[in-house]
XYZ file of C-alpha atoms in Angstrom:
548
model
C -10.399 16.594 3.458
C -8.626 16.013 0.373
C -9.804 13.653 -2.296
C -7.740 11.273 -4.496
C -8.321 8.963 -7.057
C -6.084 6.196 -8.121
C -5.778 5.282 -11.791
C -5.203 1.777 -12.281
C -6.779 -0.071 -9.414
C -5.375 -2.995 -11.159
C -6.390 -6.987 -10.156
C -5.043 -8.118 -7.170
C -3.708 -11.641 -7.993
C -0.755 -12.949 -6.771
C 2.578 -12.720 -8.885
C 5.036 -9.790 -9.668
C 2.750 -8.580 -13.151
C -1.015 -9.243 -11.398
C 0.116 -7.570 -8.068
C -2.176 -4.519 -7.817
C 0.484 -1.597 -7.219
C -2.950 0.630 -6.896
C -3.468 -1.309 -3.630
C -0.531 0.165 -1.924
C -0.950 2.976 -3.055
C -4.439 3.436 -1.811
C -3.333 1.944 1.488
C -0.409 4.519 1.853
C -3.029 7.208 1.557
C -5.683 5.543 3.622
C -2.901 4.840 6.515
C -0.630 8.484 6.115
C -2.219 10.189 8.771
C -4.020 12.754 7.165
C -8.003 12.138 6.248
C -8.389 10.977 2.202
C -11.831 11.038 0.568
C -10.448 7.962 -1.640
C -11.412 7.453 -5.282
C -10.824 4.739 -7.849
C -10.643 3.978 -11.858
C -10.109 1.129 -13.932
C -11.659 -0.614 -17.104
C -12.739 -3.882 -15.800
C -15.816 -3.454 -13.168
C -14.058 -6.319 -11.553
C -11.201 -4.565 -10.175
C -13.444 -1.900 -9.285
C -15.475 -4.128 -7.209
C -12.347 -5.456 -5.370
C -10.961 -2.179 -4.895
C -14.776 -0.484 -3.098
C -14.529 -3.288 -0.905
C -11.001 -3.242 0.476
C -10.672 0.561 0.670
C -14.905 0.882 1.759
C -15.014 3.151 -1.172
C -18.949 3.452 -2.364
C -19.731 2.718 -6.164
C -20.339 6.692 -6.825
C -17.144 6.922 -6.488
C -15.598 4.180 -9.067
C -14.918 5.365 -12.491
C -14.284 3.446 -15.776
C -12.814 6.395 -17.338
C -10.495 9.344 -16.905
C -13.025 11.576 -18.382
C -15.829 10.464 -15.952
C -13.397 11.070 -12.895
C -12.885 14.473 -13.944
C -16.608 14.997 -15.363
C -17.350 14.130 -11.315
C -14.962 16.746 -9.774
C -11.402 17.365 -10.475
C -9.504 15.537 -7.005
C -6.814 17.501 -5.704
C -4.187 14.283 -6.108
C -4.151 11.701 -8.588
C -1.821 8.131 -8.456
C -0.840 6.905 -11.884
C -0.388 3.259 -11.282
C -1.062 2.015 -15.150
C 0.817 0.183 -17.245
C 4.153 2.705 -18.425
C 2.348 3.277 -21.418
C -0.120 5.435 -20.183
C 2.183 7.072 -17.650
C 3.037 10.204 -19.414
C 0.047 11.122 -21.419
C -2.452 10.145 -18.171
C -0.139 12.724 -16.504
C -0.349 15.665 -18.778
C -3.840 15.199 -18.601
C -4.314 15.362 -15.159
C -1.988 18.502 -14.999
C -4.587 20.013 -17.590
C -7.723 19.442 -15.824
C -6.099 21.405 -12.251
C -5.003 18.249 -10.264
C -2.417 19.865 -7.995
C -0.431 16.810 -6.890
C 1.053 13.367 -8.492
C 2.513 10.187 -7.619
C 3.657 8.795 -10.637
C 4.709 5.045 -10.845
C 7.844 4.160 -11.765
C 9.076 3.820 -14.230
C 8.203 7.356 -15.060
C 7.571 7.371 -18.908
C 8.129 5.427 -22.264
C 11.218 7.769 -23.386
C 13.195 11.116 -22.465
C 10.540 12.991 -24.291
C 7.996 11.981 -22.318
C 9.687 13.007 -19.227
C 10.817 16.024 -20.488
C 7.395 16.856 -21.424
C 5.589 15.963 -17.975
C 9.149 18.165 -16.172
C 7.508 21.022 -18.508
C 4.132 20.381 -17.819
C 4.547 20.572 -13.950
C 6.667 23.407 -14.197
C 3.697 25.061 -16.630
C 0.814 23.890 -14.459
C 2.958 24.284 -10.760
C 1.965 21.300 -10.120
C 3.498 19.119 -7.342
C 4.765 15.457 -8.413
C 6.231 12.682 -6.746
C 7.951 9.629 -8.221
C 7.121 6.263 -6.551
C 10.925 5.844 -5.315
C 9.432 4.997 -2.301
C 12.459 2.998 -1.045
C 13.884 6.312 -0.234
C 11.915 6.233 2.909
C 12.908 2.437 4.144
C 14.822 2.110 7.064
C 17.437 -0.224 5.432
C 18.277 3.312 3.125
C 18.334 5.928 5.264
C 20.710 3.503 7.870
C 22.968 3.380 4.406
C 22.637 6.840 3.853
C 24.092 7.643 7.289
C 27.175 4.939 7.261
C 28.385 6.874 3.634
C 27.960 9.812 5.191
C 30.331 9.151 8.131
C 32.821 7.690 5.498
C 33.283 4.626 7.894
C 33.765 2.997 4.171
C 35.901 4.984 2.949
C 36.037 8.774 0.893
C 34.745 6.531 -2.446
C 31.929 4.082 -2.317
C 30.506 1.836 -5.329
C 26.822 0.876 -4.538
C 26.509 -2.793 -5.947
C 22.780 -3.667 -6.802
C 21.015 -6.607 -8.691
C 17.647 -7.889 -9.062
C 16.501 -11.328 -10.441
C 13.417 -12.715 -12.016
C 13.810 -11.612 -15.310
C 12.532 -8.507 -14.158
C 14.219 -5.586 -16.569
C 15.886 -2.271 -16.299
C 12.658 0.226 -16.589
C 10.781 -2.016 -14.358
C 12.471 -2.663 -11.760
C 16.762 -1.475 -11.817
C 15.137 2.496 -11.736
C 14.606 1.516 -8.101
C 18.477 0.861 -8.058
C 19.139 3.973 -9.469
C 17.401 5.987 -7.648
C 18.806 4.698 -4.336
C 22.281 5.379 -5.810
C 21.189 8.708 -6.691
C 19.910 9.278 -2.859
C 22.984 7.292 -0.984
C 25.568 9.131 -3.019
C 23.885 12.617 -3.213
C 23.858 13.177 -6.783
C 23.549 11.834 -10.191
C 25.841 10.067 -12.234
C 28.005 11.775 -14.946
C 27.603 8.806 -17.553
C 26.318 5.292 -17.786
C 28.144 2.445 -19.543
C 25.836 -1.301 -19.981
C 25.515 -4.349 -21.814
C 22.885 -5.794 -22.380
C 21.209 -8.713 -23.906
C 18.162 -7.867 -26.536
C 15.943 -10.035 -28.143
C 12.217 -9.150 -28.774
C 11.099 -9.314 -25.135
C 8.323 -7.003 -23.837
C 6.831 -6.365 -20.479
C 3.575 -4.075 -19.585
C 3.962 -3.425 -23.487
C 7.309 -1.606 -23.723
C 10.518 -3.231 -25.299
C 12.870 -4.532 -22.686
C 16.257 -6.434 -22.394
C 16.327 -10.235 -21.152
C 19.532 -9.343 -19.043
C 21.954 -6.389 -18.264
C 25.188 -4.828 -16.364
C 25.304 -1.593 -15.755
C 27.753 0.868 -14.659
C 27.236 4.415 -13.464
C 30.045 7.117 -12.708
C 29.728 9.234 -10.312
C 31.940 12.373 -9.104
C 34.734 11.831 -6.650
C 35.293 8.265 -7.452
C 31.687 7.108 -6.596
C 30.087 4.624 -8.837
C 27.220 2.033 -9.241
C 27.159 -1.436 -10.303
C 23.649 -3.160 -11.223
C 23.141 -6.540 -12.283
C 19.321 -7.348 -13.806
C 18.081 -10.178 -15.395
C 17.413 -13.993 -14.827
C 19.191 -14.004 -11.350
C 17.371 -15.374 -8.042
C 18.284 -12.722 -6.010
C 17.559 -8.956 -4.982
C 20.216 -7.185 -3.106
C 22.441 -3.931 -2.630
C 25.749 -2.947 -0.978
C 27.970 -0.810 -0.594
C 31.821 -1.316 -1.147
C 34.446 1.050 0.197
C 38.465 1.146 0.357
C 37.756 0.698 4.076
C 35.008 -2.242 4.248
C 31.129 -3.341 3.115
C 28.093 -2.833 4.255
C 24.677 -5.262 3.614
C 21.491 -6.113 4.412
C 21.227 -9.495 6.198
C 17.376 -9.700 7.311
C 16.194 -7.378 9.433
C 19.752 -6.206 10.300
C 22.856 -3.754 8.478
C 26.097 -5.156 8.662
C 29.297 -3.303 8.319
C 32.178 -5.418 7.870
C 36.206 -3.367 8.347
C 38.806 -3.635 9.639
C 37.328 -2.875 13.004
C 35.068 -5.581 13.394
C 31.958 -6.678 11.684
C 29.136 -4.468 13.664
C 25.295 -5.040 13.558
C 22.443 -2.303 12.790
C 18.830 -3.482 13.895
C 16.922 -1.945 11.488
C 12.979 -0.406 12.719
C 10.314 -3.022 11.391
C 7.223 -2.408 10.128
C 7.494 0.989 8.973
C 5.562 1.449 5.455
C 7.319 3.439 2.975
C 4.435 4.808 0.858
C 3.083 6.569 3.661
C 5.183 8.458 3.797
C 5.546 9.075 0.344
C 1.586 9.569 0.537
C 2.333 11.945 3.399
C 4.631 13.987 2.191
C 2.398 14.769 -1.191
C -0.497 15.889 0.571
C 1.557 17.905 2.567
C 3.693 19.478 -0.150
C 0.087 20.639 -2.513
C -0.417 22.814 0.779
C 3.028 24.848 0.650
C 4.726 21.816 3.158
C 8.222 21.105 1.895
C 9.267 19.200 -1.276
C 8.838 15.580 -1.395
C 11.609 13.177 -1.141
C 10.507 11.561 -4.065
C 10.159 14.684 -6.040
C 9.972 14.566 -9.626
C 13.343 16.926 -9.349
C 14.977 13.878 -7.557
C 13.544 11.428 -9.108
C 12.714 11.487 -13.091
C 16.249 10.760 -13.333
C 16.387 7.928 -12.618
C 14.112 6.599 -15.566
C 16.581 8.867 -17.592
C 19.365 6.488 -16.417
C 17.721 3.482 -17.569
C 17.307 5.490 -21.170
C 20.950 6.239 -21.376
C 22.059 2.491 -20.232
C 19.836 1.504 -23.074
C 21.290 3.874 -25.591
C 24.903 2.749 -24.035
C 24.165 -0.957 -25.103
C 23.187 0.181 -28.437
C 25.746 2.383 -29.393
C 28.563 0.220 -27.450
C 29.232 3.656 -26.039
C 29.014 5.560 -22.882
C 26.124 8.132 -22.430
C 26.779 11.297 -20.963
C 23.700 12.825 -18.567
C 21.412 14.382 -19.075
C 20.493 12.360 -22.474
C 20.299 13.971 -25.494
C 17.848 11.538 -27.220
C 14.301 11.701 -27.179
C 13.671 8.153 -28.387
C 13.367 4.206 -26.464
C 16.191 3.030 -27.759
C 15.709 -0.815 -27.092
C 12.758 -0.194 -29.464
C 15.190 0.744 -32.145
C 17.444 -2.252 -31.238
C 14.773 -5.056 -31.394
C 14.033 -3.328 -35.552
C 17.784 -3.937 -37.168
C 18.282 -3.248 -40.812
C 21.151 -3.544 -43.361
C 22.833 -0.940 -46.014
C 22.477 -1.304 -49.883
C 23.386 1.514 -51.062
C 27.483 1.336 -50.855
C 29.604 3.425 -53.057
C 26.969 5.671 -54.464
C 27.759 9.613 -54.769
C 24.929 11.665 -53.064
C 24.580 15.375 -53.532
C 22.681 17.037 -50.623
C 20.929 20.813 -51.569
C 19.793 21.400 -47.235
C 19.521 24.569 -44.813
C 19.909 24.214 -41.712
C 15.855 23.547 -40.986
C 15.367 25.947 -37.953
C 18.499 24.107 -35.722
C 16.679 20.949 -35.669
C 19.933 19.141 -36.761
C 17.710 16.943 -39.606
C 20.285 18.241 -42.506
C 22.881 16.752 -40.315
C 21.082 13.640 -39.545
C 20.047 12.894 -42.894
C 23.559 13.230 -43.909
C 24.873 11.354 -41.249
C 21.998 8.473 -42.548
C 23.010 8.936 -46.107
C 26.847 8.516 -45.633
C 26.161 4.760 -43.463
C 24.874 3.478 -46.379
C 26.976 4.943 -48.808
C 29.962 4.651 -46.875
C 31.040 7.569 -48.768
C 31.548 11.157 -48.272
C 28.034 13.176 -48.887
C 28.571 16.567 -51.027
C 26.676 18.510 -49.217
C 25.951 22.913 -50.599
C 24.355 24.988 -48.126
C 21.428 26.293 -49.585
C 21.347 29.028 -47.525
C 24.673 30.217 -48.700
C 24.866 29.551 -51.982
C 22.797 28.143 -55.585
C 23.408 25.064 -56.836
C 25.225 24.957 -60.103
C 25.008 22.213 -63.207
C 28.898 21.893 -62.146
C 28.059 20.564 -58.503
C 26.015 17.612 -60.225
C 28.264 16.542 -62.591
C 29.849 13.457 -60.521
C 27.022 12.912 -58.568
C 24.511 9.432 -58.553
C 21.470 11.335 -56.929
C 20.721 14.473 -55.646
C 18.488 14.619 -52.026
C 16.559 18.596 -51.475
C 15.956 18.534 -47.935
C 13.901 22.136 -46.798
C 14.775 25.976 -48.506
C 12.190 27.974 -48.046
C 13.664 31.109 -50.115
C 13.361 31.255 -53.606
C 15.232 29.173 -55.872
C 17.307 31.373 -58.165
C 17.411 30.840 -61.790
C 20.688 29.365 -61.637
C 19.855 26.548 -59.196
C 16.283 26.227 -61.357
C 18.132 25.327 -64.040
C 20.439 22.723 -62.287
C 17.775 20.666 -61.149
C 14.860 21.328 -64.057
C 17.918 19.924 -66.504
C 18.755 17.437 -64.374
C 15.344 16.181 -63.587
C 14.721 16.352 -67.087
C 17.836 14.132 -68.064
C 15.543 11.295 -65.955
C 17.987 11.527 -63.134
C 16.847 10.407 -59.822
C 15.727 13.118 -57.360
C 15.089 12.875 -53.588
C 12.846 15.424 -51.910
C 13.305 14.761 -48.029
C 10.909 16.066 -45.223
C 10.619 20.046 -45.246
C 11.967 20.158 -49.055
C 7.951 19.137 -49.170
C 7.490 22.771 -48.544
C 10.461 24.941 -50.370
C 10.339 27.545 -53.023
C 6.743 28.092 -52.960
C 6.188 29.980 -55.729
C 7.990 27.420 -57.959
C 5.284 25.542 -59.552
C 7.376 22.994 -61.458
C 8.938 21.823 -58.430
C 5.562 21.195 -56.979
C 4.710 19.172 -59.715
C 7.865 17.027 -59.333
C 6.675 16.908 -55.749
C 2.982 15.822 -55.999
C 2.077 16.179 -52.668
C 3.403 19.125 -50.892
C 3.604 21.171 -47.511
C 0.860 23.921 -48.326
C 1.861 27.039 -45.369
C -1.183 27.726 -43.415
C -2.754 24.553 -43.868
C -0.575 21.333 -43.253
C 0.388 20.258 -40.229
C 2.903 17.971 -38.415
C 1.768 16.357 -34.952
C 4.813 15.030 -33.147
C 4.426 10.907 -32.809
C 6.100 7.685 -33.187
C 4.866 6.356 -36.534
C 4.756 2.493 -38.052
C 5.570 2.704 -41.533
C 3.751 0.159 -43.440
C 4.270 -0.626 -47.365
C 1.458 0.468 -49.499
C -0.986 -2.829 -50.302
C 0.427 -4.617 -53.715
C 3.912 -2.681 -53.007
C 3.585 -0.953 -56.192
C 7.040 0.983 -56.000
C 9.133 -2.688 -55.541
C 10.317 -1.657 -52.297
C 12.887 -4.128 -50.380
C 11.127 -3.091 -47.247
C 8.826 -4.984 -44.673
C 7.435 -2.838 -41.851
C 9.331 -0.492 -38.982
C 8.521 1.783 -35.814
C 10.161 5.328 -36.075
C 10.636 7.278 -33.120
C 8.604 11.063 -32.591
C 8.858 13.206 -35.252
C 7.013 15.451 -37.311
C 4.312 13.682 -39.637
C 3.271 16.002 -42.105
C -0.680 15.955 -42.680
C -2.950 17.597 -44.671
C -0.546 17.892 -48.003
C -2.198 19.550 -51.061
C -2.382 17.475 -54.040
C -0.262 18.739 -57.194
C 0.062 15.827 -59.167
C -0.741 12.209 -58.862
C 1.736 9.940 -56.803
C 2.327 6.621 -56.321
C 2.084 5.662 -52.685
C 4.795 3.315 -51.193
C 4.776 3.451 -47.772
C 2.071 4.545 -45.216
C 3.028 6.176 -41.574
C 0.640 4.775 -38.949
C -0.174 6.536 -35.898
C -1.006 5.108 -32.942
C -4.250 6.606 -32.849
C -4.814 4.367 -36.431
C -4.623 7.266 -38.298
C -2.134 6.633 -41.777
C -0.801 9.158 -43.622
C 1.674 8.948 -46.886
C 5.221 8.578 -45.813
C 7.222 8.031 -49.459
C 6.113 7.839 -52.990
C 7.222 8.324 -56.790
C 5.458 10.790 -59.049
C 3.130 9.572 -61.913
C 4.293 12.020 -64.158
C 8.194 12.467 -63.295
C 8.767 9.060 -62.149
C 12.761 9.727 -61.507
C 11.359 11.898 -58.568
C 10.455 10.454 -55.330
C 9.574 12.033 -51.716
C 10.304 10.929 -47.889
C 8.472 12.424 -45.272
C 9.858 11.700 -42.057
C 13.346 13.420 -40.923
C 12.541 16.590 -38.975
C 14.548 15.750 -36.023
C 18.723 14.665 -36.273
C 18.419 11.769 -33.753
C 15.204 10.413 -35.700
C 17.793 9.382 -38.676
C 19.898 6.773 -36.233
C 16.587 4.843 -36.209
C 17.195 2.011 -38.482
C 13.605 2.135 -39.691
C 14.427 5.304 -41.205
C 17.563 4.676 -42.645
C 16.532 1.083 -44.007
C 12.962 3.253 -45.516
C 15.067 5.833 -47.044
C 17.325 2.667 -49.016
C 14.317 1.201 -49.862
C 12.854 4.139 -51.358
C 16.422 4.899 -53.489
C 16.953 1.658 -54.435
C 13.500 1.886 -55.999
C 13.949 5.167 -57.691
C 17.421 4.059 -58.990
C 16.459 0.618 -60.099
C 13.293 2.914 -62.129
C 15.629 5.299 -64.047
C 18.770 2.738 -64.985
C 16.034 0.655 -66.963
């Protein structure tokens, strides 16, 4: 007998948000056919309670925690019905402790990183995972399915989909996608949305108040999806040759033919199956219909609709950003810095693309050309600074060479303003003057730089002047553990979610016409406006400082 828990019994109250998806998924397990020893965790007691008694599952075997499931016995299948916050990292952790099989409620994570890091983790750990796409296995779907397939609608089809009650794209449209992802047997090409963004939330994460999407598809297949404050919920296809719908319990098909009528089976329940086909699959049975290779996707498509809406640009698959980018659209910002002449002394920083990013970051608020000399390939020269307002180091780790010492120690000297970006924390380490101009710098061997979305918060009394109220960034390296040169002047923190703050920009004491950035490993971390409107805040500063 195998033994599953379900994280996130949840309260089972009416309504779309109290409806306890744990419930279902418990009763797909209990009801699948094949014998469950059945196991539950929440935080509140209460839902615990309610769960033991509609699933007859004893109080030894109700949990509080994660760690006191696993302190218990590791089960050999875990359900992830939390809020999307917790998706990913409840996950990984499973994976880690030996769980060999997941459901995973949709929608799958916060972000493309996070899915790219539980597709890792499951290929790392061999760990089966399902998606809980369970409309793949409803009769109204697989009937679909079959009319496409006999091209009664034609060689193209457009699925049309919408759902109402302000529900949003990551909760609730990934349902859409999916199904156009398993009627047209692939997955799109590109997406192209609007979308209307405020500062609404659900389960936590940022979310639109209304949206139209449109995915493209190979062969002249598409999707349409319509989400927002509608009061419906339907799909259907459209063809060159006709339409086909749900009505009831009942397909139509409407052609030129005639309009015929599909009885569809009743009372089949779709997470059996996807129940089923789990338990199955963790003992060599086939792969699931809802695999994670079938199914993470479609979160993916609701990231790249997002990043359409932003950019007012299509998004190829699969997405190249990591980040959420509604979260970047409900944290807008402005440029200041127009007109001014930026030098940028960069390498290439290992491929990351953060000398390109920065650049690109530098140049929007500018909205000039960047000068930027390769450090890699050549010094820098007093003649390369000559019509320049500022000059931004961003990361050599070779030696700097007497001629590009004396560059910058002459024009540091002159009380021009210098910017040392990210990894520049940690070049030419055997250049002690530099450090100094630093103050706190990357010491090899003993800082580090955990990967996390950061809040950067000003520094209490904002003692550098900075134009700048508070922003989210999205993962990248935060650099921890610096060694202490010379004193700085702190103006803005980065916040962890785990509380933890660490500095994120400040001035020296001593050479106060040098200032340091942190943030910037990554090239698609500079399009978040947090970072940009930080960075202007922290030149502005520095420039204000040395004109006086």
């Amino acid at each position: 007998m195998k033994t599953v828990a379900v994280i996130g019994c949840g309260k089972f109250i009416e309504g779309k948000v109290g409806w306890a998806i744990g419930h279902a998924h418990a009763s797909g397990y209990t009801n699948c056919g094949i014998p469950v020893r059945l196991t539950g965790v929440d935080l509140s007691a209460e839902n615990l309670e309610a769960f033991g008694n509609k699933f007859n599952v004893p109080t030894n075997q109700l949990f509080t925690s994660t760690d006191a499931l696993y302190g218990a016995g590791v089960p050999d299948v875990v359900s992830i019905c939390t809020w999307p916050g917790l998706h990913a990292p409840m996950a990984i952790e499973a994976m880690e402790r030996g769980v060999k099989g997941l459901i995973i409620e949709k929608p799958l994570a916060l972000d493309v990183d996070q899915i790219n890091a539980i597709r890792q983790k499951a290929k790392e750990t061999n760990t089966v995972i399902s998606v809980a796409h369970q409309r793949r296995h409803e009769p109204a779907f697989q009937t679909f399915k079959k009319i496409i397939e006999t091209k009664r609608l034609g060689e193209q089809v457009r699925v049309e989909a919408c759902v109402g009650g302000n529900w949003d794209v990551l909760s609730w449209t990934t349902h859409w996608f999916d199904m156009a992802n398993f009627l047209l047997g692939e997955t799109p090409q590109y997406m192209l949305a609007g979308m209307d963004v405020t500062d609404k939330r659900i389960y936590g994460h940022a979310c639109e108040n209304a949206s139209i999407v449109f995915a493209e598809y190979s062969n002249g297949n598409s999707g349409v999806f319509l989400t927002g404050p509608l009061d419906e919920i339907s799909v259907r296809l459209t063809g060159p040759n006709g339409i086909a719908m749900q009505r009831g319990d009942d397909i139509l098909v409407c052609t030129s033919e005639g309009v015929e009528t599909i009885p569809l089976e009743t009372g089949h329940e779709a997470f059996r199956t996807v129940c089923a086909e789990l338990l199955q699959a963790i003992d060599g049975g086939p792969e699931p219909l809802c695999s994670l290779k079938n199914c993470a996707v479609a979160t993916e498509m609701a990231y790249a609709a997002q990043e359409s809406a932003r950019t007012q640009r299509k998004v190829e698959l699969p997405v190249s950003t990591g980040f959420a980018p509604i979260e970047l659209m409900q944290h807008p910002t402005q440029s200041l810095l127009r007109r001014k002449r930026v030098l940028v002394y960069a390498d290439a920083h290992f491929g990351s693309g953060g000398r390109e990013g920065l650049t690109e970051a530098i140049e929007s608020l500018t909205e000039t050309q960047t000068l930027v000399i390769d450090a890699e390939q050549q010094s820098l020269t007093q003649a390369d600074t000559g019509e320049t307002d500022f000059i931004v180091i961003y990361h050599t780790q070779k030696e700097a060479n007497s001629e590009t010492r004396n560059a910058l120690e002459k024009w540091v000297n002159q009380g021009k303003p210098l910017i040392i970006v990210h990894a520049g924390l940690g070049a030419w380490p055997e250049w002690n003057t530099y450090h100094e101009w630093c103050g706190l710098i990357w010491e090899w061997g003993k800082s580090s730089h955990p990967h996390s979305p950061i809040n950067l918060e000003p520094e209490t009394g904002n003692p550098l002047n900075f134009n700048f109220g508070k922003a989210w960034l999205p993962r990248d390296e935060v650099f921890v553990q610096l060694k202490s040169i010379k004193p700085v002047t702190i103006g803005l923190h980065a916040r962890l979610d785990s509380g933890e703050s660490y500095p994120a920009a400040w001035r020296s004491v001593e050479t106060p016409n040098v200032a340091a950035w942190m943030p910037g490993h990554r090239r698609d971390s500079w399009s978040a406006p947090g970072m940009r409107q930080g960075l202007e805040a922290l030149i502005l500063s520095l420039l204000k400082s040395t004109s006086t």
